[in-house]
Short mmCIF file of C-alpha atoms in Angstrom, two decimals:
data_model
loop_
_atom_site.label_atom_id
_atom_site.label_comp_id
_atom_site.label_asym_id
_atom_site.label_seq_id
_atom_site.Cartn_x
_atom_site.Cartn_y
_atom_site.Cartn_z
CA THR R 25 86.64 112.84 90.17
CA THR R 26 83.55 114.16 88.38
CA ASN R 27 84.24 111.78 85.50
CA ALA R 28 82.62 108.43 84.85
CA TYR R 29 84.30 105.32 86.26
CA ALA R 30 85.25 104.30 82.71
CA CYS R 31 87.15 107.54 81.95
CA THR R 32 90.69 106.34 82.51
CA GLY R 33 92.77 108.25 79.97
CA ASP R 34 93.12 105.26 77.63
CA GLY R 35 93.73 107.42 74.55
CA MET R 36 96.56 109.32 76.21
CA ALA R 37 98.08 106.10 77.56
CA HIS R 38 98.02 104.41 74.14
CA ALA R 39 99.79 107.38 72.55
CA LEU R 40 102.34 107.40 75.38
CA GLU R 41 103.07 103.70 74.83
CA LEU R 42 103.71 104.43 71.14
CA GLY R 43 106.32 107.03 72.04
CA VAL R 44 104.19 110.15 71.53
CA ALA R 45 104.72 112.93 74.10
CA LEU R 46 102.01 114.01 76.52
CA LYS R 47 101.88 117.77 77.04
CA ASP R 48 101.04 119.84 80.15
CA MET R 49 99.98 116.82 82.19
CA GLU R 50 100.22 118.75 85.47
CA MET R 51 97.30 120.96 84.37
CA MET R 52 94.30 119.18 85.93
CA GLN R 53 91.33 121.43 86.59
CA PHE R 54 89.34 121.00 89.80
CA HIS R 55 85.62 121.67 89.88
CA PRO R 56 84.58 123.43 93.09
CA THR R 57 81.27 121.66 93.68
CA THR R 58 81.39 117.87 93.64
CA LEU R 59 79.11 115.92 95.91
CA ALA R 60 80.73 114.28 98.92
CA PRO R 61 81.78 111.50 98.99
CA THR R 62 81.07 110.29 95.43
CA GLY R 63 82.47 113.16 93.33
CA VAL R 64 79.22 113.51 91.35
CA LEU R 65 79.16 116.95 89.72
CA ILE R 66 76.83 119.56 91.20
CA THR R 67 76.19 122.07 88.42
CA GLU R 68 77.53 125.62 88.48
CA GLY R 69 73.93 126.55 87.66
CA CYS R 70 73.25 126.42 91.43
CA ARG R 71 75.62 129.32 92.03
CA GLY R 72 74.31 130.98 88.89
CA GLU R 73 70.84 130.92 90.46
CA GLY R 74 72.21 132.49 93.64
CA ALA R 75 73.32 129.64 95.94
CA TYR R 76 75.79 130.48 98.72
CA LEU R 77 78.96 128.65 99.79
CA LEU R 78 79.32 128.40 103.57
CA ASN R 79 81.97 127.05 105.94
CA SER R 80 81.39 125.31 109.30
CA GLU R 81 80.77 128.72 110.91
CA SER R 82 77.93 129.45 108.43
CA ASP R 83 80.14 132.19 107.01
CA ARG R 84 80.07 133.09 103.27
CA PHE R 85 83.84 132.74 103.16
CA LEU R 86 84.27 133.96 99.56
CA THR R 87 84.08 137.53 100.88
CA ARG R 88 87.75 136.98 101.80
CA TYR R 89 88.86 135.47 98.48
CA ALA R 90 86.71 137.01 95.75
CA PRO R 91 84.73 139.87 97.32
CA ASN R 92 83.37 141.17 94.01
CA ALA R 93 82.49 137.99 92.11
CA MET R 94 81.76 135.91 95.24
CA GLU R 95 80.17 132.55 94.20
CA LEU R 96 80.50 133.49 90.51
CA ALA R 97 84.32 133.60 90.59
CA SER R 98 86.22 131.20 88.32
CA ARG R 99 86.53 127.52 89.17
CA ASP R 100 90.14 127.61 90.29
CA VAL R 101 89.60 130.60 92.60
CA ILE R 102 86.63 128.94 94.31
CA SER R 103 88.32 125.52 94.52
CA ARG R 104 91.36 127.09 96.22
CA ALA R 105 89.18 129.09 98.60
CA GLU R 106 87.27 125.94 99.58
CA GLN R 107 90.44 123.91 100.04
CA THR R 108 91.96 126.64 102.21
CA GLU R 109 88.87 126.69 104.44
CA ILE R 110 88.97 122.88 104.72
CA ASP R 111 92.75 122.82 105.39
CA GLU R 112 92.44 125.50 108.07
CA GLY R 113 89.76 123.56 109.95
CA ARG R 114 86.63 125.43 108.87
CA GLY R 115 85.27 122.59 106.77
CA VAL R 116 82.53 120.10 107.60
CA ASP R 117 83.94 116.55 107.40
CA GLY R 118 86.34 117.61 104.65
CA ASN R 119 83.70 119.62 102.77
CA VAL R 120 82.08 123.02 102.62
CA LEU R 121 78.32 123.62 102.29
CA LEU R 122 76.39 124.71 99.19
CA ASP R 123 73.26 126.45 100.49
CA LEU R 124 70.18 126.69 98.26
CA ARG R 125 67.57 127.03 101.00
CA HIS R 126 67.04 130.80 100.57
CA LEU R 127 66.12 130.22 96.90
CA GLY R 128 62.85 128.62 98.03
CA ALA R 129 61.23 125.29 97.19
CA GLU R 130 59.49 126.59 94.06
CA LYS R 131 62.68 127.82 92.38
CA ILE R 132 64.65 124.70 93.36
CA LEU R 133 61.93 122.39 91.96
CA GLU R 134 61.62 124.41 88.76
CA ARG R 135 65.24 125.32 87.99
CA LEU R 136 67.43 122.85 89.92
CA HIS R 137 65.36 119.66 90.15
CA GLY R 138 68.26 117.56 88.77
CA THR R 139 70.61 118.80 91.47
CA ARG R 140 67.98 118.10 94.15
CA GLU R 141 67.59 114.54 92.88
CA LEU R 142 71.37 113.93 92.81
CA SER R 143 71.90 115.20 96.34
CA MET R 144 68.92 113.20 97.69
CA VAL R 145 70.05 109.96 96.01
CA PHE R 146 73.81 110.22 96.60
CA ALA R 147 74.06 112.21 99.84
CA GLY R 148 70.65 111.77 101.48
CA VAL R 149 70.28 115.55 101.57
CA ASP R 150 67.23 117.52 100.38
CA PRO R 151 68.57 120.99 99.42
CA ILE R 152 65.15 122.56 100.09
CA TYR R 153 65.77 121.95 103.80
CA GLU R 154 69.54 121.58 104.30
CA PRO R 155 72.78 122.56 102.54
CA ILE R 156 74.65 120.14 100.25
CA PRO R 157 78.17 118.99 101.30
CA VAL R 158 80.58 119.71 98.43
CA ARG R 159 84.34 119.78 97.86
CA PRO R 160 86.73 120.32 94.93
CA GLY R 161 87.09 117.30 92.64
CA ALA R 162 89.28 116.51 89.63
CA HIS R 163 87.24 117.56 86.62
CA TYR R 164 89.04 118.26 83.35
CA HIS R 165 92.49 117.70 81.89
CA MET R 166 93.95 120.64 79.97
CA GLY R 167 96.93 118.40 79.16
CA GLY R 168 97.01 115.42 76.82
CA VAL R 169 98.48 114.05 73.61
CA ASP R 170 100.69 116.69 71.97
CA THR R 171 99.02 117.63 68.66
CA ASP R 172 99.12 120.42 66.10
CA VAL R 173 96.02 122.39 65.08
CA TRP R 174 94.96 119.53 62.75
CA GLY R 175 95.10 116.89 65.47
CA ARG R 176 98.31 115.37 64.08
CA THR R 177 100.83 113.84 66.49
CA SER R 178 104.53 113.09 66.09
CA LEU R 179 103.57 109.57 64.92
CA GLU R 180 102.44 109.71 61.29
CA GLY R 181 98.84 108.61 60.90
CA LEU R 182 97.97 108.99 64.61
CA TYR R 183 95.49 111.75 65.39
CA ALA R 184 93.95 112.93 68.66
CA ALA R 185 91.12 115.33 69.47
CA GLY R 186 88.96 116.31 72.42
CA GLU R 187 89.99 116.04 76.06
CA CYS R 188 92.61 113.35 75.35
CA ALA R 189 94.49 115.83 73.11
CA CYS R 190 96.40 118.97 73.98
CA VAL R 191 96.22 121.49 71.15
CA SER R 192 96.56 123.78 74.14
CA VAL R 193 93.56 125.82 73.14
CA HIS R 194 92.86 126.27 76.88
CA GLY R 195 96.41 127.04 77.99
CA ALA R 196 96.73 126.19 81.68
CA ASN R 197 93.10 126.71 82.68
CA ARG R 198 89.89 126.04 80.74
CA LEU R 199 86.91 128.36 81.16
CA GLY R 200 83.46 126.82 81.69
CA GLY R 201 81.75 125.80 78.43
CA ASN R 202 84.94 125.87 76.36
CA ALA R 203 85.36 122.08 76.25
CA LEU R 204 82.81 122.22 73.42
CA MET R 205 85.30 124.13 71.30
CA GLU R 206 87.83 121.36 71.77
CA THR R 207 85.43 118.53 70.88
CA ILE R 208 83.47 120.17 68.06
CA THR R 209 86.02 122.48 66.41
CA TYR R 210 89.08 120.27 66.73
CA GLY R 211 87.07 117.07 66.34
CA LYS R 212 85.96 118.30 62.93
CA ARG R 213 89.44 119.45 61.90
CA ALA R 214 91.16 116.25 63.08
CA GLY R 215 88.46 114.08 61.48
CA ALA R 216 88.73 115.81 58.10
CA HIS R 217 92.54 115.69 58.09
CA ALA R 218 92.67 112.05 59.23
CA ALA R 219 90.17 111.02 56.52
CA GLU R 220 92.25 112.77 53.88
CA TRP R 221 95.41 111.07 55.15
CA ALA R 222 93.74 107.64 55.19
CA LEU R 223 92.57 108.00 51.57
CA THR R 224 96.11 108.66 50.37
CA HIS R 225 97.78 106.00 52.56
CA THR R 226 95.83 102.88 51.71
CA THR R 227 98.71 100.38 51.73
CA ILE R 228 99.83 100.68 55.36
CA GLU R 229 99.98 97.46 57.33
CA VAL R 230 100.32 96.97 61.06
CA PRO R 231 103.51 94.99 61.78
CA SER R 232 102.56 91.52 63.01
CA SER R 233 104.96 91.94 65.96
CA VAL R 234 102.72 94.67 67.42
CA GLU R 235 99.75 92.30 67.58
CA ALA R 236 101.90 89.43 68.85
CA ASP R 237 103.33 91.58 71.68
CA SER R 238 99.85 92.68 72.79
CA GLU R 239 98.52 89.14 72.71
CA ARG R 240 101.49 87.91 74.77
CA GLU R 241 100.94 90.62 77.41
CA LEU R 242 97.24 89.76 77.67
CA ARG R 243 98.00 86.07 77.95
CA GLU R 244 100.50 86.71 80.76
CA LEU R 245 97.89 88.71 82.66
CA LEU R 246 95.16 86.10 82.18
CA ASP R 247 97.45 83.18 83.07
CA ARG R 248 98.37 84.69 86.46
CA SER R 249 96.45 82.81 89.14
CA GLU R 250 97.36 84.68 92.30
CA GLY R 251 98.11 88.27 93.21
CA GLU R 252 96.39 91.50 94.18
CA ARG R 253 93.00 92.58 92.82
CA PRO R 254 93.01 95.85 90.78
CA TRP R 255 90.42 97.75 92.85
CA SER R 256 92.59 98.15 95.98
CA ILE R 257 95.43 99.70 93.95
CA ARG R 258 92.98 101.95 92.11
CA ASN R 259 91.41 103.20 95.34
CA GLU R 260 94.81 103.94 96.83
CA LEU R 261 95.86 105.79 93.69
CA ALA R 262 92.72 107.97 93.73
CA GLU R 263 92.93 108.79 97.44
CA THR R 264 96.64 109.59 97.49
CA MET R 265 96.52 111.67 94.27
CA HIS R 266 93.65 113.71 95.74
CA GLU R 267 95.65 114.25 98.91
CA ASN R 268 99.15 114.85 97.51
CA PHE R 269 98.51 116.19 94.01
CA GLY R 270 95.23 118.02 94.47
CA VAL R 271 94.17 121.66 94.38
CA PHE R 272 97.43 122.76 96.04
CA ARG R 273 100.80 121.26 95.15
CA ARG R 274 103.63 121.01 97.69
CA GLU R 275 107.10 119.81 96.71
CA GLU R 276 107.46 117.21 99.48
CA GLN R 277 103.93 115.85 98.92
CA MET R 278 104.51 115.54 95.16
CA ARG R 279 107.78 113.68 95.75
CA LYS R 280 106.06 111.44 98.27
CA GLN R 281 103.31 110.78 95.72
CA GLY R 282 105.96 109.88 93.15
CA ASP R 283 107.20 107.17 95.52
CA ILE R 284 103.64 105.97 96.21
CA VAL R 285 102.83 105.68 92.49
CA SER R 286 106.13 103.91 91.86
CA ASP R 287 105.21 101.40 94.57
CA LEU R 288 101.69 100.98 93.14
CA ARG R 289 103.17 100.33 89.69
CA GLU R 290 105.32 97.56 91.16
CA ARG R 291 102.24 96.04 92.83
CA PHE R 292 100.38 96.31 89.52
CA GLU R 293 102.94 93.95 87.96
CA GLN R 294 101.41 91.19 90.13
CA VAL R 295 97.75 92.10 89.64
CA VAL R 296 95.38 89.16 89.12
CA VAL R 297 92.29 88.90 86.90
CA GLU R 298 89.79 86.36 88.19
CA ASP R 299 87.59 86.25 85.07
CA LYS R 300 89.50 84.27 82.42
CA GLY R 301 86.79 84.66 79.75
CA GLU R 302 87.43 86.07 76.28
CA VAL R 303 84.12 87.93 75.79
CA PHE R 304 83.04 91.14 77.58
CA ASN R 305 85.67 90.59 80.24
CA ASN R 306 85.15 93.66 82.47
CA ASP R 307 87.61 92.28 85.00
CA LEU R 308 90.36 92.32 82.38
CA THR R 309 89.34 95.78 81.14
CA GLN R 310 89.58 97.23 84.63
CA ALA R 311 93.04 95.77 85.14
CA LEU R 312 94.26 97.30 81.86
CA GLU R 313 92.65 100.66 82.72
CA LEU R 314 94.44 100.69 86.06
CA GLY R 315 97.74 100.34 84.20
CA PHE R 316 96.85 103.41 82.11
CA LEU R 317 95.92 105.43 85.21
CA LEU R 318 99.23 104.60 86.89
CA GLU R 319 101.23 105.68 83.82
CA LEU R 320 99.37 108.97 83.52
CA ALA R 321 99.77 109.71 87.24
CA THR R 322 103.53 109.20 86.81
CA CYS R 323 103.58 111.77 83.98
CA MET R 324 101.53 114.29 85.98
CA ILE R 325 103.81 114.12 89.01
CA VAL R 326 107.06 114.52 87.05
CA ALA R 327 105.68 117.57 85.22
CA GLY R 328 104.23 119.04 88.43
CA ILE R 329 107.51 118.82 90.34
CA GLU R 330 109.50 120.46 87.53
CA ARG R 331 107.08 123.38 87.00
CA LYS R 332 108.38 125.53 89.83
CA GLU R 333 105.74 128.28 89.64
CA SER R 334 101.98 128.78 89.97
CA ARG R 335 100.08 129.02 86.69
CA GLY R 336 96.47 128.25 85.83
CA ALA R 337 95.42 125.00 87.45
CA HIS R 338 98.92 124.34 88.84
CA ALA R 339 99.01 126.09 92.22
CA ARG R 340 102.12 126.03 94.43
CA PRO R 341 101.27 128.84 96.89
CA TYR R 342 103.68 127.63 99.59
CA ASP R 343 106.94 127.60 97.64
CA TYR R 344 106.31 129.24 94.23
CA PRO R 345 103.20 131.45 94.57
CA ASP R 346 103.88 133.55 91.45
CA ARG R 347 103.82 132.96 87.72
CA ASP R 348 107.33 132.88 86.24
CA ASP R 349 107.14 133.69 82.53
CA GLU R 350 110.89 134.00 82.20
CA ASN R 351 111.51 130.35 83.07
CA PHE R 352 108.19 128.59 82.61
CA LEU R 353 106.21 130.18 79.79
CA ARG R 354 106.56 126.82 78.04
CA HIS R 355 104.88 123.44 77.81
CA THR R 356 105.99 120.31 79.63
CA LEU R 357 106.41 117.23 77.42
CA VAL R 358 106.62 113.77 79.01
CA THR R 359 107.57 110.57 77.20
CA MET R 360 108.07 107.07 78.62
CA ASP R 361 111.38 105.36 78.08
CA ASP R 362 111.47 101.76 79.29
CA GLY R 363 108.76 102.51 81.85
CA MET R 364 110.49 105.63 83.18
CA PRO R 365 109.25 109.18 82.46
CA THR R 366 111.46 111.70 80.66
CA LEU R 367 110.60 115.40 80.81
CA ASN R 368 111.29 117.93 78.06
CA TRP R 369 110.03 121.45 77.34
CA LYS R 370 108.44 123.08 74.32
CA PRO R 371 108.01 126.81 73.64
CA VAL R 372 104.52 128.31 73.81
CA THR R 373 103.39 129.73 70.47
#
């Protein structure tokens, strides 16, 4: 993923636990140029400045996928082209190559010095002299907490905005730069509406049972003295999701991933936290975050299997290559009932 290690969908997971539906969770956008093997984002500015994408045969393969736009095609088109090249054996160790060499040292140092630094530090590659290995990486979630245009959810008093929400301003595929609209425009609207609501609802109290339940769950986790460490489950989740629920979705792989995540969730029930401290306990935080990731993966897979078409970021070229407006011009809604996901649909307005 291009996201920071701490971005684990906590907001979505909290809403889900409170019974609020998550919408369009299958719509995960992949960015075409993430640095192998870390997933650090290599800016689209490189292609804007004229960089080429090459396969193992030094061929500018986009001539076959987007002959007019070439490297300036949209993210999903380029991600799919790259993945196809890699899947068909024309990749380089699971990557393709981003070539800046023809731009010249002067231009790279002046316009793309940040990219040069990233690729030297994280991949040991100086783009002045050799191409950068890149591959598609999970980048942005179009789905999220189901809200209206004021950020309100189905739970009175709970608001969501930004990437954790799904006003569905991006539909099934966000265009570059448009995340700002979601944070700034809807952040302002949700903030204003939530403030107004808070000023007129000053007597609300949190039921003591809610706090007691949370404290009991934390205590159970901290009291456990043996079990599996969170990192191994998290690594397995990331690797298998990338493989089975990545740029291209195949029915049997998605079902297989459903079984894998189900197994990982069972293992998570016995996860152990070694740090028993009560202040700045990162060990505890990471265990909780893993639980959120597993829940969200479950929602994504259920929605992905049921959307039997290709639309936006959800590509099923092998069994359902076309968009099917008659049956699927609608949103997926996933709720959790006793730890199991339930899928419903909602019309697109």
